[in-house]
């Protein structure tokens, strides 16, 4: 269950030593050093005079992500910062480009992506519209996940040199997490 503190204190969990800077080998205190590793591969080929096809794959893994979680210790309720969060993002994109004149084209893309991570990532509670509910430390599909996106964009010249750049985007909504009356995650 969730703990809803009346008193806010600055707590931090100990982070294990790592070889990555700036933590070094000192395990005293609450030092955080989030990092991300990413890579991508892509290719594009002209298959006909006016048709080009392309494909891209992207992968990104973040580790040491700062999280915020309710904690109870020594009779005190508080929110504690932790540095053991993780986030994973993967994306595949397939593209078709059609050109019929030198400066006129239309591009169709389909993107399939997936993002998972800690649901209580600290950055979600900063900004103009912070989330009012701090969930337990769960690793699941992220709320901002948009698994399927379709995109059509073009570039067209009109008479007297004005150009038009239309864009149409369609995306499926992300699945939601099932919560109980106390807004605790109970299913995905």
Short mmCIF file of C-alpha atoms in Angstrom, two decimals:
data_model
loop_
_atom_site.label_atom_id
_atom_site.label_comp_id
_atom_site.label_asym_id
_atom_site.label_seq_id
_atom_site.Cartn_x
_atom_site.Cartn_y
_atom_site.Cartn_z
CA UNK A 1 0.00 0.00 0.00
CA UNK A 2 0.91 3.62 -0.27
CA UNK A 3 2.10 5.88 2.52
CA UNK A 4 0.94 9.51 2.42
CA UNK A 5 3.28 11.53 4.62
CA UNK A 6 2.20 14.64 6.49
CA UNK A 7 5.82 15.67 7.03
CA UNK A 8 8.30 16.00 4.18
CA UNK A 9 11.92 15.29 4.98
CA UNK A 10 14.97 14.98 2.76
CA UNK A 11 15.83 11.32 2.62
CA UNK A 12 17.97 9.45 0.17
CA UNK A 13 18.82 5.80 -0.15
CA UNK A 14 22.43 4.69 -0.34
CA UNK A 15 23.62 4.09 -3.87
CA UNK A 16 26.04 1.22 -4.47
CA UNK A 17 29.53 2.14 -5.68
CA UNK A 18 30.15 2.21 -9.42
CA UNK A 19 33.09 2.78 -11.74
CA UNK A 20 31.23 5.55 -13.54
CA UNK A 21 31.99 9.17 -12.53
CA UNK A 22 31.14 11.18 -10.49
CA UNK A 23 30.22 8.62 -7.83
CA UNK A 24 33.56 6.84 -7.62
CA UNK A 25 33.86 4.35 -4.79
CA UNK A 26 32.37 6.49 -2.02
CA UNK A 27 29.14 4.95 -0.72
CA UNK A 28 28.49 7.60 1.95
CA UNK A 29 25.51 9.79 1.24
CA UNK A 30 22.95 9.94 -1.53
CA UNK A 31 24.85 10.67 -4.73
CA UNK A 32 23.12 10.04 -8.03
CA UNK A 33 24.64 9.71 -11.47
CA UNK A 34 21.96 8.74 -14.02
CA UNK A 35 23.29 7.74 -17.43
CA UNK A 36 21.92 6.55 -20.76
CA UNK A 37 23.28 4.26 -23.45
CA UNK A 38 21.76 4.47 -26.90
CA UNK A 39 22.39 3.31 -30.43
CA UNK A 40 20.60 3.24 -33.75
CA UNK A 41 20.93 1.73 -37.20
CA UNK A 42 19.20 2.94 -40.35
CA UNK A 43 19.17 2.46 -44.08
CA UNK A 44 17.45 3.99 -47.07
CA UNK A 45 17.29 2.71 -50.63
CA UNK A 46 15.83 4.12 -53.85
CA UNK A 47 13.82 1.26 -55.33
CA UNK A 48 12.33 3.15 -58.27
CA UNK A 49 12.90 6.54 -59.88
CA UNK A 50 10.36 8.21 -57.62
CA UNK A 51 10.18 5.82 -54.67
CA UNK A 52 12.55 5.39 -51.73
CA UNK A 53 12.15 3.00 -48.81
CA UNK A 54 13.83 3.25 -45.44
CA UNK A 55 14.01 1.51 -42.08
CA UNK A 56 15.41 2.58 -38.70
CA UNK A 57 15.90 0.95 -35.33
CA UNK A 58 16.66 2.86 -32.13
CA UNK A 59 17.46 1.54 -28.65
CA UNK A 60 18.04 3.53 -25.47
CA UNK A 61 18.58 2.27 -21.92
CA UNK A 62 18.85 4.67 -18.97
CA UNK A 63 20.10 3.48 -15.61
CA UNK A 64 20.54 5.15 -12.25
CA UNK A 65 17.32 7.10 -12.86
CA UNK A 66 16.27 9.13 -9.82
CA UNK A 67 13.01 7.92 -8.27
CA UNK A 68 10.73 9.26 -5.55
CA UNK A 69 8.93 6.85 -3.23
CA UNK A 70 7.00 7.05 0.02
CA UNK A 71 8.95 5.55 2.94
CA UNK A 72 8.31 5.04 6.64
CA UNK A 73 11.23 4.78 9.01
CA UNK A 74 11.77 5.42 12.70
CA UNK A 75 8.17 6.61 13.04
CA UNK A 76 8.51 9.25 10.31
CA UNK A 77 6.68 9.24 6.99
CA UNK A 78 8.63 10.81 4.15
CA UNK A 79 9.34 10.76 0.44
CA UNK A 80 12.76 9.31 -0.32
CA UNK A 81 14.89 9.88 -3.41
CA UNK A 82 16.56 6.80 -4.83
CA UNK A 83 19.02 6.30 -7.67
CA UNK A 84 18.22 2.78 -8.84
CA UNK A 85 15.58 3.48 -11.48
CA UNK A 86 15.73 2.27 -15.05
CA UNK A 87 14.12 3.22 -18.35
CA UNK A 88 14.12 1.32 -21.67
CA UNK A 89 13.00 2.70 -25.05
CA UNK A 90 12.97 0.81 -28.35
CA UNK A 91 11.65 1.99 -31.71
CA UNK A 92 11.31 0.61 -35.25
CA UNK A 93 10.37 2.93 -38.13
CA UNK A 94 9.52 2.06 -41.74
CA UNK A 95 9.37 4.90 -44.29
CA UNK A 96 8.28 5.33 -47.91
CA UNK A 97 9.21 8.54 -49.78
CA UNK A 98 7.50 9.47 -53.06
CA UNK A 99 8.93 12.30 -55.22
CA UNK A 100 7.28 13.48 -58.40
CA UNK A 101 9.10 16.76 -59.01
CA UNK A 102 12.44 18.11 -57.83
CA UNK A 103 11.04 19.89 -54.77
CA UNK A 104 7.76 18.03 -54.22
CA UNK A 105 7.45 14.88 -52.15
CA UNK A 106 5.32 13.03 -49.65
CA UNK A 107 6.69 10.76 -46.91
CA UNK A 108 4.71 8.02 -45.15
CA UNK A 109 6.06 6.54 -41.90
CA UNK A 110 4.97 3.89 -39.46
CA UNK A 111 6.65 3.84 -36.04
CA UNK A 112 6.34 1.02 -33.52
CA UNK A 113 7.84 1.85 -30.14
CA UNK A 114 7.86 0.58 -26.60
CA UNK A 115 8.93 2.28 -23.38
CA UNK A 116 9.24 0.72 -19.94
CA UNK A 117 10.59 2.19 -16.74
CA UNK A 118 10.02 3.01 -13.11
CA UNK A 119 6.59 4.61 -12.70
CA UNK A 120 7.81 6.86 -9.88
CA UNK A 121 10.61 8.60 -11.81
CA UNK A 122 11.43 11.89 -10.05
CA UNK A 123 11.29 14.05 -13.20
CA UNK A 124 7.51 13.39 -13.45
CA UNK A 125 7.01 15.51 -10.30
CA UNK A 126 8.78 18.62 -11.59
CA UNK A 127 7.45 21.34 -13.89
CA UNK A 128 4.19 23.22 -14.26
CA UNK A 129 1.89 20.19 -13.94
CA UNK A 130 3.47 17.66 -11.58
CA UNK A 131 1.63 14.40 -10.99
CA UNK A 132 -0.19 14.65 -7.64
CA UNK A 133 0.03 10.89 -7.00
CA UNK A 134 3.31 9.19 -6.23
CA UNK A 135 3.01 5.46 -6.99
CA UNK A 136 4.95 2.63 -5.44
CA UNK A 137 8.24 1.75 -7.07
CA UNK A 138 7.02 -0.42 -9.97
CA UNK A 139 8.72 -1.18 -13.30
CA UNK A 140 6.14 -1.24 -16.08
CA UNK A 141 5.02 0.28 -19.34
CA UNK A 142 5.35 4.06 -19.05
CA UNK A 143 2.22 6.28 -19.21
CA UNK A 144 3.66 8.28 -22.13
CA UNK A 145 4.09 5.15 -24.28
CA UNK A 146 2.65 5.56 -27.79
CA UNK A 147 3.17 2.13 -29.37
CA UNK A 148 1.83 2.85 -32.89
CA UNK A 149 2.26 6.08 -34.85
CA UNK A 150 1.47 6.83 -38.47
CA UNK A 151 2.87 9.98 -40.06
CA UNK A 152 2.38 11.55 -43.48
CA UNK A 153 4.24 14.74 -44.34
CA UNK A 154 4.79 16.53 -47.58
CA UNK A 155 6.50 19.38 -49.34
CA UNK A 156 4.66 21.13 -52.16
CA UNK A 157 5.38 24.22 -54.24
CA UNK A 158 2.48 26.43 -55.19
CA UNK A 159 2.25 29.02 -57.93
CA UNK A 160 4.38 32.17 -57.25
CA UNK A 161 6.85 30.17 -55.09
CA UNK A 162 4.98 29.75 -51.78
CA UNK A 163 5.54 26.30 -50.24
CA UNK A 164 3.17 24.14 -48.22
CA UNK A 165 4.36 21.55 -45.66
CA UNK A 166 1.34 19.52 -44.50
CA UNK A 167 1.72 16.99 -41.66
CA UNK A 168 -0.82 14.39 -40.56
CA UNK A 169 -0.18 12.22 -37.48
CA UNK A 170 -2.27 9.37 -36.11
CA UNK A 171 -1.26 7.45 -33.00
CA UNK A 172 -2.85 4.84 -30.82
CA UNK A 173 -3.28 5.72 -27.18
CA UNK A 174 -1.18 3.94 -24.64
CA UNK A 175 -2.65 1.19 -22.51
CA UNK A 176 -3.50 2.32 -19.02
CA UNK A 177 -2.67 0.88 -15.65
CA UNK A 178 -5.53 -0.46 -13.54
CA UNK A 179 -5.69 1.25 -10.14
CA UNK A 180 -7.76 0.67 -7.02
CA UNK A 181 -9.66 3.26 -4.93
CA UNK A 182 -6.43 4.38 -3.21
CA UNK A 183 -4.82 4.89 -6.67
CA UNK A 184 -2.44 1.97 -6.18
CA UNK A 185 -1.45 0.07 -9.32
CA UNK A 186 -3.11 -3.35 -9.28
CA UNK A 187 -2.75 -4.46 -12.92
CA UNK A 188 -1.48 -3.56 -16.37
#
